[in-house]
Amino acid sequence: MVKEFCDVLLIEDNVSLATVYASQLRKAGITVNVCQTAAETLGDLTCHRYGVILLDLQLPDRDGLDLLAEIRQRGVDTTVIVVTGDSSTDRVVEALRMGAKDYLVKPLAADRLLVTARNALELSSLKRSIKEQSGRSGFEGFIGSSRPMQAIYNAIENVAQSKATVFVTGESGTGKELCAEAIHRTSPRRDGPFVAINCGAIPKDLIESELFGHVRGAFTGAVADRRGAALRADGGTLLLDEICEMDVALQTKLLRFLQTESLQRVGGQKTEDVDVRVICATNRDPLKEVREGRFRADLYYRLNVIPLHLPPLRDRDNDSVLIAEEFLRRTSNEEGKQFFGLSTEASAAILSHPWPGNVRELHNVIRRVIVLNDGPEVELNMLPASMHRDRRPASESEKAFVHSDPAGADVIGELGRQASEDWVPEGRSLAELEREIIETAIRRCSGNVTEAAKVLTVSPSTLYRKRSAWAHKAG
């Protein structure tokens, strides 16, 4: 379903205040929808998307922070500004740590409301523009916006329209089965079955029965007729995973099946026609398997009509952080934890790790972090020791990527970078310099944290988070 776009969603249970605020925004040419409860909000978000959400923290049916958490867990990609009449900063700090970009205190002055809304809309528009220019951030279960993955997304869409056999290669954990499922879901066969069998996980003497089926009495234990994977996939797609593990004797029968589109069950005499699209996958080098006599050359060339190689995670630019953030959101929800992001140091470690187990390894690391720790942020010391012990220095591209996200950026900025690389006063740590820069910026902005954040080109939430951590240590 295509969601209708609106500039602002105003979540305010006070009808008179909501009317005033909405009127002020509309007079400035900003489109507004109004919700009065959390339940109404969640229903509205299923059919609308917004540039900005103005969220009152005091709602009649649910705490505003709980609603913010669910909005984030649902993956709603919009700028959130919290509105509060509470003078306490604790809830505001918590909201900012959870991903809110700014806050407003009631009563809202018209000029302050309009400036904040316009700035937030500009930020949302910029983010959408960057996303559109960089291509898709995901596709049919894949996560990633790197150039190699853009090519994979385009290839999947192109090959999906054909019945030609696809040979998917790639290291373990790169998503070969996910690729096959994506081809199936975007193909004309999407309403048919998708059946996958792992040729390396089935005993040699059972693989033929698993693939083609058997008749009653064909062998000991065959107490009834059984349809194999090929027949179950009739009208749909059949994935033969780890195809290079298949016994050479069965490879001959598979080749005949591909050429005739018909089969005989084990122990049977009847030939059955099958309409199926075959996709095969392996983490081995199939040509090497052919050269060494473990895989039939004629079968390889029959299967390799459309080759598709999935890149390892280490070759996917900054996708590892995008994937980690999405896994963090999903797994936090599953485990009932409150994690809302990665620290700068954790992001850099994830970017620099080679990930020999690829996406599967990354998923396992994030789940382990969530199970063994509490949020709200993944810190470097929560990651496996191998990821931060003797870790190589972050490359310039990694620094640029981490620094490009204001919500998680290191506030040290260029001054701090120079201090860390060229000059550090004797007896002063980098952390001490960072704190001095932040506190000086806040003092020069007359205590206005939001203005100081603009000067330092970071999110106010970053400054609140760091100041809260300093206060906690001092206490």
GROMACS .gro file of C-alpha atoms in nm, residues 89-351:
model
  263
   89THR     CA    1   1.498   1.714   3.195
   90ASP     CA    2   1.517   1.339   3.266
   91ARG     CA    3   1.234   1.245   3.032
   92VAL     CA    4   1.358   1.484   2.766
   93VAL     CA    5   1.706   1.334   2.784
   94GLU     CA    6   1.559   0.985   2.759
   95ALA     CA    7   1.353   1.085   2.454
   96LEU     CA    8   1.661   1.230   2.286
   97ARG     CA    9   1.856   0.914   2.363
   98MET     CA   10   1.576   0.718   2.198
   99GLY     CA   11   1.614   0.908   1.873
  100ALA     CA   12   1.409   1.227   1.909
  101LYS     CA   13   1.591   1.513   1.735
  102ASP     CA   14   1.471   1.807   1.948
  103TYR     CA   15   1.217   1.908   2.212
  104LEU     CA   16   0.969   2.188   2.283
  105VAL     CA   17   0.834   2.300   2.620
  106LYS     CA   18   0.471   2.409   2.660
  107PRO     CA   19   0.328   2.659   2.610
  108LEU     CA   20   0.459   2.672   2.255
  109ALA     CA   21   0.529   3.015   2.114
  110ALA     CA   22   0.414   3.039   1.753
  111ASP     CA   23   0.753   3.151   1.618
  112ARG     CA   24   0.939   2.877   1.807
  113LEU     CA   25   0.695   2.612   1.682
  114LEU     CA   26   0.727   2.725   1.319
  115VAL     CA   27   1.108   2.751   1.325
  116THR     CA   28   1.143   2.407   1.480
  117ALA     CA   29   0.894   2.248   1.239
  118ARG     CA   30   1.057   2.409   0.933
  119ASN     CA   31   1.407   2.303   1.042
  120ALA     CA   32   1.289   1.947   1.102
  121LEU     CA   33   1.112   1.936   0.764
  122GLU     CA   34   1.430   2.057   0.592
  123LEU     CA   35   1.626   1.781   0.768
  124SER     CA   36   1.373   1.517   0.662
  125SER     CA   37   1.373   1.643   0.306
  126LEU     CA   38   1.753   1.630   0.295
  127LYS     CA   39   1.756   1.274   0.429
  128ARG     CA   40   1.501   1.166   0.168
  129SER     CA   41   1.704   1.332  -0.106
  130ILE     CA   42   2.024   1.158   0.003
  131LYS     CA   43   1.844   0.824   0.018
  132GLU     CA   44   1.699   0.871  -0.331
  133GLN     CA   45   2.039   0.967  -0.473
  134SER     CA   46   2.218   0.675  -0.309
  135GLY     CA   47   1.965   0.420  -0.433
  136ARG     CA   48   1.765   0.166  -0.240
  137SER     CA   49   1.860   0.098   0.121
  138GLY     CA   50   1.711  -0.250   0.101
  139PHE     CA   51   1.525  -0.490  -0.122
  140GLU     CA   52   1.308  -0.798  -0.054
  141GLY     CA   53   1.471  -0.878   0.279
  142PHE     CA   54   1.820  -0.754   0.191
  143ILE     CA   55   1.959  -0.455   0.381
  144GLY     CA   56   2.221  -0.227   0.226
  145SER     CA   57   2.267   0.073   0.002
  146SER     CA   58   2.619   0.002  -0.130
  147ARG     CA   59   2.690  -0.002  -0.502
  148PRO     CA   60   2.750  -0.379  -0.511
  149MET     CA   61   2.407  -0.438  -0.358
  150GLN     CA   62   2.237  -0.191  -0.594
  151ALA     CA   63   2.369  -0.409  -0.876
  152ILE     CA   64   2.233  -0.722  -0.704
  153TYR     CA   65   1.888  -0.564  -0.658
  154ASN     CA   66   1.875  -0.470  -1.027
  155ALA     CA   67   1.995  -0.816  -1.133
  156ILE     CA   68   1.729  -0.989  -0.921
  157GLU     CA   69   1.453  -0.777  -1.077
  158ASN     CA   70   1.582  -0.855  -1.426
  159VAL     CA   71   1.628  -1.232  -1.387
  160ALA     CA   72   1.300  -1.273  -1.198
  161GLN     CA   73   1.097  -1.228  -1.515
  162SER     CA   74   1.264  -1.525  -1.684
  163LYS     CA   75   1.236  -1.899  -1.625
  164ALA     CA   76   1.609  -1.943  -1.688
  165THR     CA   77   1.811  -2.128  -1.424
  166VAL     CA   78   2.007  -1.904  -1.188
  167PHE     CA   79   2.337  -2.009  -1.028
  168VAL     CA   80   2.395  -1.808  -0.708
  169THR     CA   81   2.746  -1.811  -0.564
  170GLY     CA   82   2.893  -1.641  -0.260
  171GLU     CA   83   3.059  -1.703   0.073
  172SER     CA   84   2.869  -1.860   0.360
  173GLY     CA   85   2.638  -1.608   0.524
  174THR     CA   86   2.603  -1.371   0.228
  175GLY     CA   87   2.232  -1.445   0.178
  176LYS     CA   88   2.210  -1.694  -0.108
  177GLU     CA   89   1.878  -1.842   0.005
  178LEU     CA   90   1.744  -1.491   0.064
  179CYS     CA   91   1.846  -1.408  -0.294
  180ALA     CA   92   1.655  -1.710  -0.425
  181GLU     CA   93   1.347  -1.610  -0.225
  182ALA     CA   94   1.373  -1.254  -0.361
  183ILE     CA   95   1.383  -1.385  -0.718
  184HIS     CA   96   1.076  -1.596  -0.648
  185ARG     CA   97   0.879  -1.315  -0.481
  186THR     CA   98   0.943  -1.071  -0.767
  187SER     CA   99   0.872  -1.325  -1.042
  188PRO     CA  100   0.547  -1.421  -1.216
  189ARG     CA  101   0.566  -1.739  -1.003
  190ARG     CA  102   0.529  -1.547  -0.676
  191ASP     CA  103   0.191  -1.709  -0.604
  192GLY     CA  104   0.336  -2.058  -0.649
  193PRO     CA  105   0.536  -2.254  -0.390
  194PHE     CA  106   0.899  -2.186  -0.298
  195VAL     CA  107   1.075  -2.507  -0.195
  196ALA     CA  108   1.437  -2.526  -0.078
  197ILE     CA  109   1.650  -2.831  -0.005
  198ASN     CA  110   2.008  -2.834   0.122
  199CYS     CA  111   2.198  -3.092  -0.080
  200GLY     CA  112   2.477  -3.102   0.178
  201ALA     CA  113   2.251  -3.169   0.476
  202ILE     CA  114   2.071  -3.477   0.338
  203PRO     CA  115   2.235  -3.823   0.353
  204LYS     CA  116   2.361  -3.954   0.018
  205ASP     CA  117   2.116  -4.244   0.008
  206LEU     CA  118   1.815  -4.018   0.073
  207ILE     CA  119   1.885  -3.717  -0.150
  208GLU     CA  120   1.721  -3.869  -0.462
  209SER     CA  121   1.403  -3.943  -0.268
  210GLU     CA  122   1.405  -3.593  -0.116
  211LEU     CA  123   1.440  -3.438  -0.459
  212PHE     CA  124   1.220  -3.659  -0.679
  213GLY     CA  125   1.004  -3.848  -0.427
  214HIS     CA  126   0.938  -4.223  -0.402
  215VAL     CA  127   0.661  -4.480  -0.425
  216ARG     CA  128   0.549  -4.711  -0.149
  217GLY     CA  129   0.786  -5.003  -0.100
  218ALA     CA  130   1.071  -4.845  -0.296
  219PHE     CA  131   1.305  -4.906  -0.002
  220THR     CA  132   1.290  -5.001   0.364
  221GLY     CA  133   1.084  -4.739   0.544
  222ALA     CA  134   0.897  -4.621   0.233
  223VAL     CA  135   0.553  -4.701   0.378
  224ALA     CA  136   0.365  -4.459   0.149
  225ASP     CA  137   0.404  -4.266  -0.174
  226ARG     CA  138   0.588  -3.938  -0.123
  227ARG     CA  139   0.616  -3.629  -0.342
  228GLY     CA  140   0.968  -3.491  -0.356
  229ALA     CA  141   1.080  -3.127  -0.354
  230ALA     CA  142   1.056  -3.097  -0.734
  231LEU     CA  143   0.689  -3.197  -0.737
  232ARG     CA  144   0.607  -2.984  -0.435
  233ALA     CA  145   0.758  -2.686  -0.619
  234ASP     CA  146   0.543  -2.742  -0.930
  235GLY     CA  147   0.429  -2.403  -1.059
  236GLY     CA  148   0.684  -2.225  -0.841
  237THR     CA  149   1.055  -2.219  -0.763
  238LEU     CA  150   1.296  -2.491  -0.647
  239LEU     CA  151   1.618  -2.394  -0.469
  240LEU     CA  152   1.899  -2.652  -0.465
  241ASP     CA  153   2.126  -2.511  -0.196
  242GLU     CA  154   2.488  -2.628  -0.169
  243ILE     CA  155   2.452  -2.793  -0.510
  244CYS     CA  156   2.823  -2.882  -0.525
  245GLU     CA  157   2.768  -3.124  -0.235
  246MET     CA  158   2.541  -3.342  -0.453
  247ASP     CA  159   2.665  -3.693  -0.532
  248VAL     CA  160   2.796  -3.727  -0.889
  249ALA     CA  161   2.560  -4.019  -0.959
  250LEU     CA  162   2.256  -3.805  -0.882
  251GLN     CA  163   2.393  -3.518  -1.090
  252THR     CA  164   2.320  -3.722  -1.402
  253LYS     CA  165   1.953  -3.761  -1.304
  254LEU     CA  166   1.930  -3.391  -1.217
  255LEU     CA  167   2.063  -3.302  -1.563
  256ARG     CA  168   1.798  -3.520  -1.728
  257PHE     CA  169   1.528  -3.359  -1.513
  258LEU     CA  170   1.639  -3.010  -1.619
  259GLN     CA  171   1.646  -3.106  -1.987
  260THR     CA  172   1.313  -3.293  -2.000
  261GLU     CA  173   1.121  -3.113  -1.721
  262SER     CA  174   0.997  -3.453  -1.610
  263LEU     CA  175   1.092  -3.706  -1.343
  264GLN     CA  176   1.037  -4.053  -1.209
  265ARG     CA  177   0.999  -4.116  -0.839
  266VAL     CA  178   1.234  -4.363  -0.674
  267GLY     CA  179   1.089  -4.712  -0.734
  268GLY     CA  180   0.829  -4.576  -0.977
  269GLN     CA  181   0.774  -4.631  -1.349
  270LYS     CA  182   0.550  -4.337  -1.433
  271THR     CA  183   0.699  -4.019  -1.578
  272GLU     CA  184   0.557  -3.698  -1.428
  273ASP     CA  185   0.587  -3.355  -1.590
  274VAL     CA  186   0.692  -3.066  -1.368
  275ASP     CA  187   0.679  -2.690  -1.431
  276VAL     CA  188   0.942  -2.547  -1.202
  277ARG     CA  189   1.202  -2.270  -1.206
  278VAL     CA  190   1.534  -2.397  -1.066
  279ILE     CA  191   1.779  -2.185  -0.868
  280CYS     CA  192   2.095  -2.340  -0.729
  281ALA     CA  193   2.350  -2.203  -0.486
  282THR     CA  194   2.693  -2.285  -0.350
  283ASN     CA  195   2.966  -2.131  -0.135
  284ARG     CA  196   3.230  -2.322  -0.332
  285ASP     CA  197   3.401  -2.231  -0.659
  286PRO     CA  198   3.195  -2.440  -0.904
  287LEU     CA  199   3.457  -2.426  -1.181
  288LYS     CA  200   3.717  -2.562  -0.942
  289GLU     CA  201   3.476  -2.843  -0.854
  290VAL     CA  202   3.438  -2.917  -1.228
  291ARG     CA  203   3.815  -2.917  -1.285
  292GLU     CA  204   3.871  -3.156  -0.994
  293GLY     CA  205   3.601  -3.396  -1.113
  294ARG     CA  206   3.350  -3.347  -0.831
  295PHE     CA  207   3.090  -3.170  -1.044
  296ARG     CA  208   2.978  -3.259  -1.394
  297ALA     CA  209   3.078  -3.000  -1.652
  298ASP     CA  210   2.760  -3.051  -1.858
  299LEU     CA  211   2.545  -2.998  -1.548
  300TYR     CA  212   2.741  -2.686  -1.453
  301TYR     CA  213   2.687  -2.527  -1.794
  302ARG     CA  214   2.319  -2.627  -1.787
  303LEU     CA  215   2.275  -2.461  -1.447
  304ASN     CA  216   2.495  -2.159  -1.505
  305VAL     CA  217   2.257  -1.984  -1.746
  306ILE     CA  218   2.241  -1.672  -1.527
  307PRO     CA  219   2.529  -1.647  -1.279
  308LEU     CA  220   2.475  -1.422  -0.977
  309HIS     CA  221   2.757  -1.365  -0.726
  310LEU     CA  222   2.676  -1.213  -0.386
  311PRO     CA  223   2.952  -0.988  -0.250
  312PRO     CA  224   3.099  -1.055   0.097
  313LEU     CA  225   3.007  -0.805   0.366
  314ARG     CA  226   3.363  -0.665   0.378
  315ASP     CA  227   3.319  -0.545   0.017
  316ARG     CA  228   2.986  -0.368   0.080
  317ASP     CA  229   3.112  -0.024   0.189
  318ASN     CA  230   2.912   0.094   0.494
  319ASP     CA  231   2.636  -0.169   0.477
  320SER     CA  232   2.761  -0.344   0.792
  321VAL     CA  233   2.649  -0.051   1.010
  322LEU     CA  234   2.311  -0.026   0.834
  323ILE     CA  235   2.256  -0.398   0.883
  324ALA     CA  236   2.368  -0.382   1.247
  325GLU     CA  237   2.123  -0.098   1.318
  326GLU     CA  238   1.834  -0.288   1.159
  327PHE     CA  239   1.922  -0.610   1.343
  328LEU     CA  240   1.947  -0.406   1.663
  329ARG     CA  241   1.595  -0.271   1.614
  330ARG     CA  242   1.444  -0.611   1.532
  331THR     CA  243   1.625  -0.813   1.796
  332SER     CA  244   1.570  -0.555   2.071
  333ASN     CA  245   1.200  -0.589   2.007
  334GLU     CA  246   1.218  -0.970   2.011
  335GLU     CA  247   1.420  -0.980   2.334
  336GLY     CA  248   1.223  -0.705   2.511
  337LYS     CA  249   1.531  -0.483   2.543
  338GLN     CA  250   1.564  -0.107   2.492
  339PHE     CA  251   1.854  -0.051   2.251
  340PHE     CA  252   1.828   0.252   2.025
  341GLY     CA  253   2.162   0.283   1.846
  342LEU     CA  254   2.535   0.223   1.815
  343SER     CA  255   2.804   0.437   1.974
  344THR     CA  256   3.059   0.601   1.743
  345GLU     CA  257   3.327   0.360   1.861
  346ALA     CA  258   3.104   0.055   1.809
  347SER     CA  259   3.013   0.173   1.457
  348ALA     CA  260   3.381   0.216   1.369
  349ALA     CA  261   3.460  -0.134   1.501
  350ILE     CA  262   3.177  -0.286   1.298
  351LEU     CA  263   3.297  -0.106   0.985
   0.00000   0.00000   0.00000
